[in-house]
Short mmCIF file of C-alpha atoms in Angstrom, two decimals:
data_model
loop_
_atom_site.label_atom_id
_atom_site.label_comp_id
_atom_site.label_asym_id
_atom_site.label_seq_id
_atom_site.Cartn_x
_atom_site.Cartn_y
_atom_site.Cartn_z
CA UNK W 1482 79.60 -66.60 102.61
CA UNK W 1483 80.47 -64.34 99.67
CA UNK W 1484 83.25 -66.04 98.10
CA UNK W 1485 83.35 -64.17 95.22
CA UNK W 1486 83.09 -61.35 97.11
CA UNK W 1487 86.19 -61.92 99.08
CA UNK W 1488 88.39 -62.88 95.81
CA UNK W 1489 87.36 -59.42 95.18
CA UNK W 1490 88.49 -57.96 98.74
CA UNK W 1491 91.77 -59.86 98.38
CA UNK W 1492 92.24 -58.75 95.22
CA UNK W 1493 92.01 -55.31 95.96
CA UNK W 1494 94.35 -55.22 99.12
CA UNK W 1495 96.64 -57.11 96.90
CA UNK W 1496 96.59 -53.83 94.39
CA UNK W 1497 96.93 -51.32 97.49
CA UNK W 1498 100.01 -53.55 98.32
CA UNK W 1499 101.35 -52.77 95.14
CA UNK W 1500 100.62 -49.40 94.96
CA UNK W 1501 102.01 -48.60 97.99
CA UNK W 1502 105.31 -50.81 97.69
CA UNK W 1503 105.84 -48.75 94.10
CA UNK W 1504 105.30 -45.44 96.65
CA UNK W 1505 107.17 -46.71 98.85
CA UNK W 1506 109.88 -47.74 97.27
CA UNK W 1507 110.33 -44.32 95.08
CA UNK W 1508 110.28 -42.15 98.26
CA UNK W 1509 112.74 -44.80 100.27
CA UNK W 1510 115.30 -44.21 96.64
CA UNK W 1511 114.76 -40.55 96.84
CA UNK W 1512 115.59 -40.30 100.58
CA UNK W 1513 118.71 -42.37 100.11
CA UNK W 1514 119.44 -40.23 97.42
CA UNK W 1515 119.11 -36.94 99.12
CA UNK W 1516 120.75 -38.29 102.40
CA UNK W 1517 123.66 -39.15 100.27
CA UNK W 1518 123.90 -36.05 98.62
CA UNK W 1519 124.00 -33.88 101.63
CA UNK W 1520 126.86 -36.58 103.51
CA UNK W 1521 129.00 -36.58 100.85
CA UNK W 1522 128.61 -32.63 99.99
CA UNK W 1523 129.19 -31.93 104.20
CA UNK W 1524 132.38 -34.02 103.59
CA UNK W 1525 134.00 -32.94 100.00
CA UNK W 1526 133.19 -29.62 101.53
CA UNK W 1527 135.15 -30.35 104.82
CA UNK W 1528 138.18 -31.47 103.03
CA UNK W 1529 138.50 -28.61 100.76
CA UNK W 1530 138.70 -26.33 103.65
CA UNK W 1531 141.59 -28.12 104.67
CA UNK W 1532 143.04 -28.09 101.54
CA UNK W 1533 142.21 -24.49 100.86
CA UNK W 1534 143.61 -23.81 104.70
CA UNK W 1535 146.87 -25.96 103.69
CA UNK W 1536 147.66 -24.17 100.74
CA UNK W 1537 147.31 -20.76 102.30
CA UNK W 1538 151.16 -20.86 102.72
CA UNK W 1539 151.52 -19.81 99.25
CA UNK W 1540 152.59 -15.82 98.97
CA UNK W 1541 149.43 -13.84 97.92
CA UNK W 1542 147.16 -16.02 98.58
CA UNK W 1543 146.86 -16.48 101.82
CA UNK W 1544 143.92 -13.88 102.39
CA UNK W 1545 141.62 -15.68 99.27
CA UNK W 1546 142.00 -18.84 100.29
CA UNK W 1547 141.41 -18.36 103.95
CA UNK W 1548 138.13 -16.38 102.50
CA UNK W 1549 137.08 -19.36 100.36
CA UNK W 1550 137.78 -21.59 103.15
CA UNK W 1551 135.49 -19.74 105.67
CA UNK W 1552 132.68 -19.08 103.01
CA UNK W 1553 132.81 -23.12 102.64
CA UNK W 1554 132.60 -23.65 106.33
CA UNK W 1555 129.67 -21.47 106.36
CA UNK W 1556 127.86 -23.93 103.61
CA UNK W 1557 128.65 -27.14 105.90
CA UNK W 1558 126.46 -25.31 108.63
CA UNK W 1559 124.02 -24.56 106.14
CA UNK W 1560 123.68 -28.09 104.50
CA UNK W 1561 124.12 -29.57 108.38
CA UNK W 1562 120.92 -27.73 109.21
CA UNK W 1563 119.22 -28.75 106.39
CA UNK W 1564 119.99 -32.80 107.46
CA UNK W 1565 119.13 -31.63 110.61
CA UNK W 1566 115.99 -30.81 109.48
CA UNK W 1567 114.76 -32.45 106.99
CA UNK W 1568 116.04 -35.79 108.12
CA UNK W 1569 116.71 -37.54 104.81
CA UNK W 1570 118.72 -40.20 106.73
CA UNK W 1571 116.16 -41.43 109.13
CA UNK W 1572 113.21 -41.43 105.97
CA UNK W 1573 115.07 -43.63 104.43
CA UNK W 1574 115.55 -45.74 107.43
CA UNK W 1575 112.03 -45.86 107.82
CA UNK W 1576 110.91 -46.26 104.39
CA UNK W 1577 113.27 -49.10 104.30
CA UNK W 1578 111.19 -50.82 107.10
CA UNK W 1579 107.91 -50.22 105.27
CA UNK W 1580 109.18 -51.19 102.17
CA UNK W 1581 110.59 -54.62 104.15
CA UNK W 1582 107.32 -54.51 105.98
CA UNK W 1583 105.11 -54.72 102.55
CA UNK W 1584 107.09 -57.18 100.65
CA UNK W 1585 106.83 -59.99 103.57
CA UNK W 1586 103.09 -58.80 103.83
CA UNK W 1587 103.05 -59.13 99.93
CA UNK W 1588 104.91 -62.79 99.77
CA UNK W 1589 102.45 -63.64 102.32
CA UNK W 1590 99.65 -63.32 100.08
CA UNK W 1591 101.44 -64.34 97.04
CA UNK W 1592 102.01 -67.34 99.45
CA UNK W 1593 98.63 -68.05 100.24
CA UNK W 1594 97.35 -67.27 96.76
CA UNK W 1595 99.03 -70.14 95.26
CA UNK W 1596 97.83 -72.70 98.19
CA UNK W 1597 94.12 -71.86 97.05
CA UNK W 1598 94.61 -73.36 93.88
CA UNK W 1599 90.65 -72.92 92.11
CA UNK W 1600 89.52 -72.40 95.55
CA UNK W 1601 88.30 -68.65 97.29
CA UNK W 1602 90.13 -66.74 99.82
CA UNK W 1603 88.52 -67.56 103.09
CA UNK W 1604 87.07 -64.19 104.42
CA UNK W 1605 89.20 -64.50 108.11
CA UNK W 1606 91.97 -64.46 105.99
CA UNK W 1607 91.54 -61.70 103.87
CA UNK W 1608 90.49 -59.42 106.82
CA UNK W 1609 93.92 -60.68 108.73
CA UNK W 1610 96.10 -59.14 105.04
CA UNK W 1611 93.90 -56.07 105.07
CA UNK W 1612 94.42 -55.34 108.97
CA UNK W 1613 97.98 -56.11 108.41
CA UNK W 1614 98.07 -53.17 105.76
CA UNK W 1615 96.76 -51.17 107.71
CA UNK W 1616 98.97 -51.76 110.37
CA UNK W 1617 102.17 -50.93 108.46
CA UNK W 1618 100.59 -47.78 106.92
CA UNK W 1619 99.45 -46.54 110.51
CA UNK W 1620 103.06 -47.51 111.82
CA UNK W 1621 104.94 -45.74 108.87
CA UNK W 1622 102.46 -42.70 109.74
CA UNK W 1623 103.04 -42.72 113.58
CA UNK W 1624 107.10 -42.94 112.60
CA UNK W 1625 107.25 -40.01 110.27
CA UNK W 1626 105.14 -37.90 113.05
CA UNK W 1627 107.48 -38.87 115.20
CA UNK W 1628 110.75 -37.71 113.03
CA UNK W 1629 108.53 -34.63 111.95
CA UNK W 1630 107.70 -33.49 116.05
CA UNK W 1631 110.31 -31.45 117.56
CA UNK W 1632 111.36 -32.97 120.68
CA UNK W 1633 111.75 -30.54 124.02
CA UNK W 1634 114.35 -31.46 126.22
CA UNK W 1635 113.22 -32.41 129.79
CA UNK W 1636 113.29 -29.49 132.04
#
């Protein structure tokens, strides 16, 4: 066996751990972010109208507000879509999984790093970590297909 060989294999998934939690993470902030964003907009929006709808009582007025109002309800369906679409909620659902999925994958090495003492990783092992990554990347891929595939409703 090539024990220095497999230091060197779990080494390196160790590294594509970390890379991809730091990935990871940054999208899972920016999709939090963004789904944030559009909620609260959709909502601050929402209320003006009835505010602006509310105040139309006031002589003069009346027609600009009403305008305003229906100008802003136009923007909610406009920013709705674009949640719709782009799905900034459910990313960061997702993400959030990976991210969870990659830090127990990443104590679990840390884990079994510091019961080797001077030892080597025993091959079996580092092929189980590396076939674990590769699990959570092809199940974050298969996800986002999924969110990304327009679903047809049964006919």
């Amino acid at each position: 066996m090539d024990s220095g060989g497999d230091s060197g294999r779990f080494d390196f998934i160790k590294s594509e751990v970390d890379s991809l939690l730091r990935r990871f993470r940054k999208r899972r902030k920016r999709d939090k972010r963004k789904a944030f964003a559009l909620q609260m907009s959709t909502v601050t929006l929402s209320a003006t109208i009835s505010v602006l709808l509310g105040l139309r009582n006031f002589a003069g007025a009346e027609s600009l507000l009403a305008n305003i109002a229906l100008a802003l309800g136009a923007l909610i369906t406009v920013l709705a879509a674009a949640d719709a679409f782009f799905g900034h909620r459910e990313l960061w659902i997702l993400r959030t999984r990976t991210v969870r999925d990659l830090e127990e994958l990443s104590r679990d090495m840390a884990y079994y790093q510091s019961s080797l003492g001077t030892g080597q990783p025993e091959r079996a092992e580092v092929d189980t970590f590396f076939e674990r990554l590769g699990e959570i990347v092809k199940k974050d891929s298969e996800d986002w297909g999924r969110l990304r595939t327009p679903t047809v409703p049964n006919q």
